[in-house]
Each structure stands twice: as structure tokens, then as C-alpha cells.
Coordinates of C-alpha atoms in Angstrom, one line a residue:
Chain A
M1 CA 178.5 94.0 11.3
N2 CA 177.6 90.3 10.4
K3 CA 178.8 88.5 13.9
A4 CA 179.2 85.4 12.2
N5 CA 182.3 86.6 10.0
T6 CA 184.4 87.8 13.9
L7 CA 183.6 84.8 15.1
I8 CA 187.0 82.9 15.9
A9 CA 187.3 79.1 17.2
K10 CA 187.6 79.2 21.1
Q11 CA 190.5 76.6 21.3
S12 CA 192.2 79.5 19.2
L13 CA 191.4 81.9 21.5
E14 CA 192.6 80.1 24.4
E15 CA 195.6 79.0 22.9
A16 CA 196.0 82.7 21.7
A17 CA 196.1 83.7 25.3
D18 CA 198.7 80.6 26.3
W19 CA 200.7 82.1 24.0
L20 CA 200.1 85.8 25.7
I21 CA 201.2 84.4 28.9
R22 CA 204.2 82.5 28.1
S23 CA 205.7 85.9 26.2
Q24 CA 204.5 87.7 29.3
E25 CA 206.9 85.4 31.5
A26 CA 210.0 85.5 29.7
P27 CA 211.1 85.6 26.4
L28 CA 210.3 83.0 23.9
T29 CA 213.3 81.0 23.1
N30 CA 214.4 80.2 19.6
E31 CA 212.4 76.8 19.6
E32 CA 209.9 78.4 21.2
K33 CA 209.0 81.0 18.6
A34 CA 209.6 78.2 15.7
Q35 CA 206.6 76.7 17.9
F36 CA 204.8 79.7 17.8
K37 CA 205.2 80.5 14.4
L38 CA 204.0 77.1 13.4
W39 CA 200.5 77.6 15.7
Q40 CA 200.1 81.0 14.0
E41 CA 200.1 79.4 10.3
A42 CA 198.2 76.6 11.4
N43 CA 195.0 77.8 10.4
S44 CA 193.2 81.5 10.0
D45 CA 191.5 81.5 13.5
N46 CA 195.0 80.9 15.3
S47 CA 196.3 84.2 13.3
K48 CA 193.0 85.8 13.7
A49 CA 192.6 85.2 17.9
W50 CA 196.7 86.9 17.8
L51 CA 195.9 89.8 15.8
R52 CA 193.0 90.4 18.3
V53 CA 195.8 89.8 21.1
Q54 CA 197.4 92.5 19.4
R55 CA 194.7 94.7 19.1
L56 CA 193.9 94.0 23.1
M57 CA 197.5 94.8 24.2
G58 CA 198.2 97.9 21.7
H59 CA 195.5 99.5 23.7
V60 CA 196.2 98.2 27.5
E61 CA 199.2 99.6 26.3
T62 CA 198.3 102.9 25.4
L63 CA 196.5 103.7 28.5
P64 CA 198.6 106.1 31.3
K65 CA 198.8 103.5 34.2
G66 CA 198.3 105.8 37.1
V67 CA 194.5 106.7 36.4
A68 CA 193.5 103.0 34.4
A69 CA 194.5 101.4 37.9
A70 CA 192.6 104.1 39.6
V71 CA 189.4 103.9 37.2
L72 CA 189.7 99.9 36.6
N73 CA 190.2 99.2 40.1
R74 CA 187.5 101.6 41.8
P75 CA 184.8 99.8 43.7
D76 CA 182.4 98.4 42.1
D77 CA 179.0 100.4 41.7
E78 CA 177.5 99.1 44.8
S79 CA 179.9 99.2 47.1
R80 CA 180.8 102.8 46.0
R81 CA 177.6 104.3 46.6
F82 CA 178.1 102.3 50.1
A83 CA 181.4 103.5 50.6
I84 CA 180.4 107.1 50.3
G85 CA 177.7 107.0 52.7
K86 CA 179.6 105.3 55.3
L87 CA 182.0 108.1 54.6
A88 CA 179.1 110.6 54.9
L89 CA 177.9 109.3 58.0
L90 CA 181.9 109.4 59.6
L91 CA 182.2 113.0 59.1
A92 CA 178.6 113.7 60.1
A93 CA 179.8 112.4 63.4
G94 CA 182.8 114.6 64.0
P95 CA 186.4 113.9 65.1
T96 CA 185.8 111.6 68.0
L97 CA 185.5 108.4 65.4
W98 CA 188.4 109.4 64.2
G99 CA 190.6 106.7 65.7
G100 CA 187.9 103.8 65.1
Y101 CA 188.1 103.4 61.1
K102 CA 189.3 100.1 61.2
A103 CA 186.7 99.0 62.9
I104 CA 183.9 101.3 60.4
E105 CA 186.4 99.9 57.1
V106 CA 185.5 103.5 56.1
Q107 CA 187.1 103.5 52.6
Q108 CA 188.4 107.1 52.8
W109 CA 191.4 108.5 55.3
T110 CA 192.6 112.1 55.1
A111 CA 195.0 114.1 57.4
D112 CA 197.7 116.4 57.4
Y113 CA 201.1 116.4 59.2
R114 CA 203.3 118.9 60.4
T115 CA 206.3 119.8 62.0
A116 CA 207.8 123.5 63.1
K117 CA 211.5 123.9 62.5
G118 CA 213.7 122.0 64.5
E119 CA 211.0 119.8 65.2
F120 CA 211.7 115.4 64.0
Q121 CA 208.8 113.1 64.0
E122 CA 207.6 109.9 63.0
I123 CA 204.2 108.9 62.7
T124 CA 202.5 105.6 61.2
L125 CA 200.1 105.7 58.0
P126 CA 196.5 103.7 58.1
D127 CA 198.2 101.7 55.9
G128 CA 200.5 100.6 58.7
S129 CA 203.4 102.7 56.3
L130 CA 206.1 105.0 58.5
V131 CA 207.0 108.7 57.6
K132 CA 209.3 110.4 59.3
L133 CA 209.1 113.8 59.1
N134 CA 212.6 116.9 59.1
T135 CA 212.4 119.9 60.4
A136 CA 209.4 122.4 58.7
T137 CA 207.8 119.7 57.0
A138 CA 204.4 119.2 55.9
F139 CA 202.2 116.5 53.7
D140 CA 198.4 115.9 53.2
M141 CA 197.5 112.4 53.0
T142 CA 194.5 111.0 50.6
F143 CA 194.0 107.4 51.2
N144 CA 191.5 105.3 49.6
S145 CA 191.3 102.1 48.0
R146 CA 192.5 103.7 44.8
S147 CA 195.5 105.1 46.3
R148 CA 197.6 106.2 48.7
L149 CA 199.0 109.7 48.0
L150 CA 201.2 111.9 50.5
S151 CA 201.0 114.9 48.7
L152 CA 204.4 116.9 50.4
R153 CA 203.6 121.0 50.9
E154 CA 207.0 121.2 51.9
G155 CA 210.2 120.0 53.9
E156 CA 211.6 116.1 54.0
I157 CA 210.3 112.8 54.7
E158 CA 211.3 109.3 54.7
I159 CA 208.7 107.0 53.8
R160 CA 208.8 102.6 54.9
K161 CA 205.7 101.7 52.8
A162 CA 204.1 99.0 54.6
Q163 CA 203.1 95.3 53.0
V164 CA 198.8 95.8 52.1
D165 CA 196.6 94.4 50.2
P166 CA 196.1 95.9 47.1
Q167 CA 192.2 95.1 47.1
Q168 CA 192.3 97.7 50.4
F169 CA 195.4 100.0 49.6
G170 CA 196.0 101.1 45.8
P171 CA 199.4 102.5 44.5
F172 CA 201.4 104.7 47.0
L173 CA 202.2 108.0 45.0
I174 CA 204.0 111.0 46.2
Q175 CA 203.0 114.4 44.9
T176 CA 205.3 117.5 45.1
Q177 CA 205.2 120.6 43.1
E178 CA 207.5 119.4 40.4
G179 CA 205.4 116.2 40.2
T180 CA 204.2 112.8 41.1
L181 CA 206.7 110.4 42.3
T182 CA 205.9 106.2 42.2
P183 CA 207.9 104.1 44.6
L184 CA 208.1 100.5 43.7
G185 CA 210.4 99.8 46.1
N186 CA 209.4 100.1 50.1
R187 CA 211.4 103.4 51.2
L188 CA 212.8 106.6 49.8
T189 CA 213.0 110.1 51.1
V190 CA 212.2 113.3 49.1
R191 CA 212.9 116.5 49.6
Q192 CA 210.6 119.7 48.6
C193 CA 213.8 122.2 47.3
D194 CA 213.2 125.6 46.0
G195 CA 211.9 125.1 42.5
F196 CA 212.9 121.4 42.5
T197 CA 212.0 117.5 44.0
Q198 CA 215.4 115.7 45.7
L199 CA 214.5 112.1 46.0
A200 CA 216.6 109.1 47.4
A201 CA 215.6 105.6 46.5
L202 CA 216.9 103.4 49.4
N203 CA 215.2 100.4 47.9
G204 CA 214.2 99.1 45.3
Q205 CA 213.0 102.2 42.2
V206 CA 211.0 105.3 41.9
Q207 CA 209.3 106.0 39.0
A208 CA 208.9 110.1 38.4
A209 CA 206.5 111.9 36.1
P210 CA 207.6 115.7 36.0
K211 CA 204.1 117.3 35.5
L212 CA 205.2 118.9 32.5
A213 CA 207.8 116.6 31.3
Q214 CA 207.0 116.2 27.3
N215 CA 205.0 113.5 26.1
N216 CA 203.7 112.5 30.1
E217 CA 207.6 110.9 30.1
M218 CA 208.4 108.7 33.2
M219 CA 211.4 108.8 34.4
T220 CA 212.9 105.8 36.4
I221 CA 215.5 106.3 39.3
K222 CA 217.5 103.2 40.1
P223 CA 217.9 101.7 43.6
G224 CA 220.4 103.5 45.2
H225 CA 220.2 106.8 43.7
Q226 CA 219.4 110.1 44.2
A227 CA 217.5 112.2 41.5
Q228 CA 216.4 116.0 41.2
I229 CA 213.3 116.3 39.3
S230 CA 212.0 120.2 37.6
N231 CA 208.9 120.6 36.5
F232 CA 210.2 119.5 33.1
K233 CA 212.7 116.9 33.6
L234 CA 215.5 114.5 35.4
L235 CA 217.8 117.3 36.4
S236 CA 220.6 115.0 37.6
S237 CA 221.1 111.7 39.1
Q238 CA 224.1 110.0 41.2
L239 CA 224.5 107.9 43.9
I240 CA 223.2 108.0 47.6
S241 CA 225.4 110.4 48.9
P242 CA 225.4 110.0 53.1
T243 CA 224.8 113.7 53.0
T244 CA 221.5 113.4 51.7
T245 CA 220.6 110.7 54.7
A246 CA 222.2 112.1 57.4
W247 CA 218.8 113.7 58.3
L248 CA 217.0 110.1 59.2
N249 CA 219.2 110.3 62.2
Q250 CA 218.8 113.6 63.3
M251 CA 222.8 114.9 62.1
I252 CA 223.7 117.0 59.4
A253 CA 226.6 115.9 57.2
A254 CA 228.8 118.1 55.7
H255 CA 232.1 116.6 53.2
D256 CA 234.0 119.6 52.3
M257 CA 230.9 121.6 51.9
P258 CA 231.6 125.4 52.0
L259 CA 230.6 127.2 54.9
K260 CA 227.4 129.1 52.5
Q261 CA 226.1 126.2 51.7
F262 CA 226.4 125.0 55.4
A263 CA 224.7 127.5 57.0
E264 CA 221.8 127.0 55.0
E265 CA 221.1 123.9 55.8
V266 CA 221.7 124.7 59.6
S267 CA 219.5 127.8 59.0
R268 CA 216.5 124.5 58.0
Y269 CA 216.9 123.5 61.9
R270 CA 217.4 126.9 63.2
K271 CA 214.9 129.2 64.7
G272 CA 216.1 132.8 63.8
Y273 CA 218.5 134.4 61.6
L274 CA 222.2 133.0 60.8
R275 CA 224.4 135.2 58.7
I276 CA 227.6 134.5 57.3
S277 CA 230.3 137.3 56.6
P278 CA 231.6 137.0 52.8
D279 CA 235.2 136.5 53.4
I280 CA 234.5 133.2 55.0
E281 CA 231.9 131.8 53.1
N282 CA 234.0 129.6 50.8
I283 CA 235.7 127.6 54.1
M284 CA 235.1 124.3 53.6
V285 CA 233.3 122.1 56.4
S286 CA 233.6 118.6 56.9
G287 CA 232.0 116.3 59.5
A288 CA 229.0 115.0 61.2
F289 CA 226.8 117.9 63.2
P290 CA 223.4 116.9 65.7
T291 CA 220.7 118.7 64.3
S292 CA 218.5 118.8 67.5
N293 CA 220.3 121.5 68.8
T294 CA 221.7 124.7 66.2
D295 CA 223.6 126.4 69.1
T296 CA 226.0 123.2 69.5
I297 CA 227.0 122.9 65.7
I298 CA 227.5 126.7 66.0
N299 CA 230.3 126.2 69.0
M300 CA 231.0 123.3 67.2
L301 CA 232.3 125.5 64.2
T302 CA 233.5 127.9 66.3
H303 CA 236.6 125.6 67.9
T304 CA 237.1 123.7 64.6
Y305 CA 237.5 126.9 61.9
P306 CA 239.3 130.4 62.2
I307 CA 235.6 132.0 62.9
K308 CA 233.5 133.8 65.6
A309 CA 230.1 133.9 66.1
K310 CA 228.3 137.1 67.3
H311 CA 225.3 136.7 68.9
H312 CA 222.4 139.9 68.4
L313 CA 218.8 139.8 69.5
G314 CA 218.9 137.5 72.7
G315 CA 220.6 134.6 70.1
Y316 CA 218.0 135.2 67.5
W317 CA 220.4 136.8 65.0
V318 CA 223.8 135.0 64.7
T319 CA 226.8 136.1 62.5
L320 CA 229.7 134.3 61.8
E321 CA 232.6 136.0 61.0
P322 CA 236.8 135.8 60.5
A323 CA 238.4 135.2 64.2
Chain B
M1 CA 152.9 86.0 17.8
P2 CA 155.4 85.9 14.4
H3 CA 157.3 88.6 13.8
N4 CA 155.9 90.9 11.1
A5 CA 158.7 92.8 9.0
D6 CA 156.3 95.2 7.7
P7 CA 157.5 98.7 8.9
R8 CA 154.0 100.0 9.3
V9 CA 153.1 97.3 11.6
Q10 CA 156.4 97.7 13.4
Q11 CA 155.4 101.6 13.3
S12 CA 152.0 101.1 15.2
A13 CA 153.0 98.7 17.6
M14 CA 155.9 101.0 18.9
H15 CA 153.5 104.4 18.9
A16 CA 151.2 102.2 21.2
L17 CA 153.9 101.2 23.3
Y18 CA 155.1 104.4 23.7
S19 CA 151.9 105.6 24.6
D20 CA 150.6 103.1 26.9
N21 CA 153.7 102.9 28.6
H22 CA 156.0 105.9 28.4
H23 CA 155.0 107.7 31.9
W24 CA 155.2 104.3 33.3
L25 CA 158.9 103.4 32.6
Y26 CA 159.8 107.4 33.4
T27 CA 158.7 106.9 36.8
W28 CA 160.3 103.6 37.6
I29 CA 163.1 104.8 36.1
R30 CA 163.6 108.1 37.7
K31 CA 163.0 106.4 41.2
R32 CA 166.5 104.8 40.5
L33 CA 168.4 107.5 39.5
D34 CA 168.7 111.1 41.5
N35 CA 168.1 113.0 38.3
H36 CA 165.1 113.9 36.3
F37 CA 167.0 115.0 33.2
D38 CA 169.1 111.5 33.6
A39 CA 165.9 109.4 33.7
A40 CA 164.0 111.2 30.9
D41 CA 167.4 110.2 28.7
L42 CA 167.0 106.4 29.7
T43 CA 163.8 106.4 29.1
Q44 CA 163.9 107.3 25.5
D45 CA 166.9 105.5 25.2
T46 CA 165.1 102.2 26.5
F47 CA 162.4 102.9 23.2
L48 CA 164.9 103.7 21.3
R49 CA 167.1 100.6 21.8
I50 CA 163.6 98.3 21.2
H51 CA 162.7 100.4 18.2
A52 CA 165.8 99.3 16.8
R53 CA 165.5 95.3 17.3
Q54 CA 162.4 95.8 15.1
D55 CA 160.4 93.3 17.1
V56 CA 158.0 95.1 19.3
D57 CA 154.9 93.4 17.7
T58 CA 156.2 90.8 18.8
I59 CA 156.1 91.6 22.4
T60 CA 153.6 90.0 24.7
Q61 CA 154.3 91.4 28.5
P62 CA 155.3 95.2 27.3
R63 CA 156.2 95.9 30.9
A64 CA 157.9 92.9 31.9
Y65 CA 160.0 93.1 28.8
L66 CA 160.3 96.9 29.1
M67 CA 161.6 97.0 32.8
T68 CA 164.1 94.2 31.8
V69 CA 165.9 96.5 28.8
A70 CA 165.7 99.7 30.8
K71 CA 167.2 97.6 34.3
G72 CA 170.4 97.0 31.8
I73 CA 170.2 100.7 30.5
V74 CA 170.5 101.8 34.4
S75 CA 173.1 99.6 35.3
H76 CA 175.4 100.7 32.3
F77 CA 174.5 104.2 33.2
Y78 CA 175.7 103.6 36.8
R79 CA 178.7 101.8 35.5
R80 CA 179.5 104.4 33.2
K81 CA 179.1 107.7 35.4
S82 CA 181.0 105.8 38.2
L83 CA 183.8 105.2 35.3
E84 CA 183.8 109.0 34.6
D85 CA 183.7 110.2 38.2
T86 CA 186.9 107.9 39.0
Y87 CA 188.0 109.4 36.0
L88 CA 187.9 113.1 36.9
E89 CA 188.7 112.9 40.2
Y90 CA 191.8 111.2 39.2
I91 CA 193.1 113.7 36.9
A92 CA 192.1 116.7 39.7
L93 CA 194.1 114.8 41.8
F94 CA 197.1 114.6 39.3
P95 CA 196.4 117.2 36.3
D96 CA 199.4 117.1 34.5
P97 CA 201.1 113.9 34.1
V98 CA 198.4 112.2 32.7
T99 CA 197.0 113.9 30.3
S100 CA 197.1 116.7 28.2
S101 CA 194.3 117.8 25.7
Q102 CA 191.1 118.0 25.6
E103 CA 191.2 115.0 22.9
Q104 CA 193.5 112.8 24.5
Q105 CA 191.7 112.4 27.6
Q106 CA 188.4 111.8 25.7
I107 CA 190.3 108.6 23.8
I108 CA 191.5 107.6 27.1
L109 CA 188.0 107.6 29.1
Q110 CA 186.6 105.9 25.7
T111 CA 189.4 102.8 25.8
L112 CA 189.0 102.8 29.4
E113 CA 185.3 102.0 29.3
Q114 CA 185.8 99.3 26.5
I115 CA 188.8 97.6 28.5
D116 CA 186.4 98.4 31.6
A117 CA 183.7 96.8 29.7
L118 CA 185.5 93.7 28.9
L119 CA 186.5 93.1 32.7
N120 CA 182.8 93.6 34.3
E121 CA 182.2 90.4 34.4
L122 CA 184.9 88.6 35.8
P123 CA 185.4 87.7 39.2
R124 CA 187.0 90.3 41.4
H125 CA 189.9 88.4 42.3
V126 CA 190.4 87.5 38.7
K127 CA 190.3 91.1 37.7
T128 CA 192.6 91.9 40.4
V129 CA 195.1 90.0 39.3
F130 CA 195.0 91.4 35.6
L131 CA 195.1 94.8 36.6
M132 CA 198.6 94.4 38.7
S133 CA 200.1 92.6 35.5
Q134 CA 198.5 94.8 33.3
I135 CA 198.2 98.0 34.8
E136 CA 201.1 97.9 37.2
G137 CA 203.4 96.0 35.6
K138 CA 204.4 93.1 38.1
K139 CA 205.6 89.8 36.9
Y140 CA 203.3 86.9 37.6
Q141 CA 205.7 85.4 40.6
T142 CA 205.2 89.3 42.4
I143 CA 201.8 89.0 41.7
A144 CA 201.3 85.3 43.1
N145 CA 204.1 86.7 46.7
E146 CA 201.6 89.7 46.9
L147 CA 198.1 87.6 46.9
G148 CA 199.4 84.6 48.8
M149 CA 198.4 82.9 46.0
S150 CA 200.4 80.2 43.9
L151 CA 201.9 80.8 40.1
I152 CA 199.8 78.9 38.9
S153 CA 196.6 80.3 40.0
V154 CA 198.4 83.6 39.0
K155 CA 198.7 82.4 35.2
R156 CA 195.1 80.3 35.5
H157 CA 193.7 83.8 36.2
M158 CA 195.3 85.8 33.7
K159 CA 194.4 83.3 30.9
Q160 CA 190.7 83.9 32.3
A161 CA 190.9 87.6 32.2
Y162 CA 192.5 87.2 28.6
V163 CA 190.3 84.7 27.3
Q164 CA 187.3 86.4 28.4
C165 CA 188.7 89.8 26.6
L166 CA 189.0 88.1 23.7
T167 CA 185.9 86.3 23.3
L168 CA 184.0 89.8 23.7
M169 CA 186.0 91.8 21.7
E170 CA 184.5 91.8 18.1
E171 CA 186.6 93.0 15.3
D172 CA 185.0 96.5 15.7
F173 CA 185.8 96.6 19.5
F174 CA 187.9 99.9 19.7
E175 CA 187.4 100.7 16.5

């Protein structure tokens, strides 16, 4: 290839960059569009420079963003090798050094968090983000300069993302059994349900990539919306219902919820078995109930609805029947 | 020494360079790598690179020359290796959303290598601004807020990154 053929005047390349930046800032006005056309036609270097812009942007746009961010943002080779060395040292030193991460500036943190049935916890991640864990929840965390990844194994979490230096921490990602979520805002809840993921975008949008979506399609969940996602697609999306977020205040909120479904909710928090007689499973339950004590909930039900509770096995097994 | 286009002259000069320095160069590269198969490959690559230039007969300081070429090849090797490692690590963490077919993966990896090469020489903060804009899809004002710099600086960095990419892209780049 003869290099002289491909040489484009530096000025044309700089002007092409200016036009590109202008068009990325805001759509060009008609007047600007006319100016741009004049510029492009002014000489062959300008038009060649613009073709080059289009070729560059074409390639940048085809890249899957997650992997591109991780790869292109990877630490410089020197610091990367250094970081690996430091991590090995830290691991060799054992868990006593765990709290010292800030001083050592090790580049990766991992940890597992878990709550038992009926437990509720709030924790702070190494980047300052806050996570609330609802009952029977488990997630793993892997933080490094490429990404901040939470893998939700079971249960339900709320994340309040901290503002961080993007050079130190990569984008925040949440992985569930169904796919990967990227919160663009700073607050959301995610629940691993049986066979689907439920999320609520409390602040800012969330992008969801179901793991088997056609063409690796990404879905956007708008702020203020909750959505259900399967392995393949967005199942549904609607405005956030108070019942979805009541757990943050350690409550179950029900609005005309069939007793059968209500009992399933209560069971998430309750050690033991709660059985509903088929005769009453369609009673509609409304109200707010504290999750910290499920016996209280059962008492509230028996006082409000035509229901009685039979306790067996020292309260481990409870059956609700028509009164 | 003037350049001699006679292929026989090039051939015999190359032969001499290779037999005098092959073992020395292999040892030099080996010390910089963890693995001797790679070292043997990179030693070959260095000689091939020099052979392709067809100017062996003009070399007056063979070892200094070999070392300069080999340094470039070793550093490129490390860069490529760290890129591939990061890529593989990432697709192991997120197997499905990113790529489906082997072929698709190769295309993505190749494009990443090319863009990485374009961005390689940029100062770190310029590269960060570019990636936030083009990969994370953030607006210039958002980037300015997040990095605590002025909008003008963000635009200046973007321009520097674009001009760098456009300048380094020859017509067959990305092909």
C-alpha cells in the first residue's frame, strides 16, 4: 500500500473531528447541516477525512460495550502485572489484611454476602455503595478496575451506587440467573425469582441484557418502572408498585392480593411451613404487615379475615383454615 | 553503507545476521517472557521483520538493531496478551450477552485490538474521556461532571483522541 495515497491533510482531519464532536453534542441545525455539506465538498481531503470518521465510528459502534469497556480500559500492562503481584501478596497474607484494602490499593476485591430467612441487612461495599439484603439472599461481589460486579444468587437486594472515580472502579453490573443488568442511575432493586428476574429502576434507567436474547439485544427499563426479565426477553414492565419496594421498610404491602400469593410472600420470611386451605386461598388481602415477625402477620390475618390458624410442631407448621 | 538491492547480497547478510545472533537474541527475549515457546516465536518474528525490510546489508550495529526491533515486538506481544486475557476473563464472567459465535468473537477481538492500538499512545485521561463518551455512551457534560473537568477540556480531549485515531488509520485499517 502506497502511503502517499492515503495521506490526508492534518487540517482536514482536525476539522472532521470538530464536526464529529459538534454533531455528537446536539443534532445539527439546518444551517449547520448546510455548512457541513459545504465543508465536505470544499476539497477531496475533507470528504476523505469524513469517510474515515464514518469508518472509525462504524467500528466503535459494533463493539459490545461491556467487553469493550473492560478491555480498552484495562490497566496498563505494567501496572496490571504489578497489581497481580500485589493481589498474590495480599492473598498469601491471609484474611487478617482484609480491612487494609485502602492502604494497599489492591485492585480487586471479592466477597460473599448472605442473609438467613427472616434476616435483613445493610452493608457498604468497598466503593462506598450501599446494599440492602432482604430475607434469604445471597450475592457475590467481584470489584476491580474493569467492573463492579454483583452476582445475585438468590433473594432480593437494593443497591445505592456511590459516585466513584471511574479510573478506579469500572461500571456497575448485576448478574442474575437470567442475564446482566447495568444501572445507569444510582438506585434500584433486583430480585431473583423462580425463573425470572424482577427489577425496579428507582432512579435512572437500567439496561438489561437477557443471556439468551436474540442478537444480544439490550432492553431499557425506564426510571420509575419495574420489569420482569426471562432468559430471552423483557416479560413485562409497569410503573413501580408500592408492593415491590415495601420490603425496604421491612414490610409486606398487599393490595387485593389473593391469600395464596400473600402466604407465599410471608413464607419468604418465615422459618417453617405455612399452608393455606384451598377454601380460603382466594380471600383478598390488603394492608401493610411487618416482616420482622411473621407470627404477628398471622395474628393480624386471623383478626381481620374469617380465618383461623392451627399450629403444629411447636409452631413450625401452621395451617390457615376457614374460621 | 549504501543499500544494495541485489537479493543475493540481502540473503547472505541475513544469513550472517541470523547465525551470529539467533541464540543471543533468543536468550535476551527469553529473559523477558515467562515461556520459551513464545520466546522462540518472537525471535523468529524479529528476524522476519528485519528480513522484510530488505536492508540488512546497511546494519552496522546488529545487536543494538536487533534489540530495538525485538523490544517493540515483545511490548506488542504483552499488549496483545493482556488484551486477550482481559477479553477472555470478561467473556468467562459474562458468557452469553456478549458474543455467540466463535467467528463473532474473533471479529470483536480484532476490532478491539485495532482500536486499542489507535488509543495506545494517548495520555490516560484523554483515553478515559474517549471511552466514557464512545463506549459508555455518556454525554460530554456528564463526563465533565463526573471527572470534575470543564466541558471545554472534555471536548479538547475528545478532539485529541479523534485526531489521533484518524491520523493513524490508513485506508486498509480495519480491513
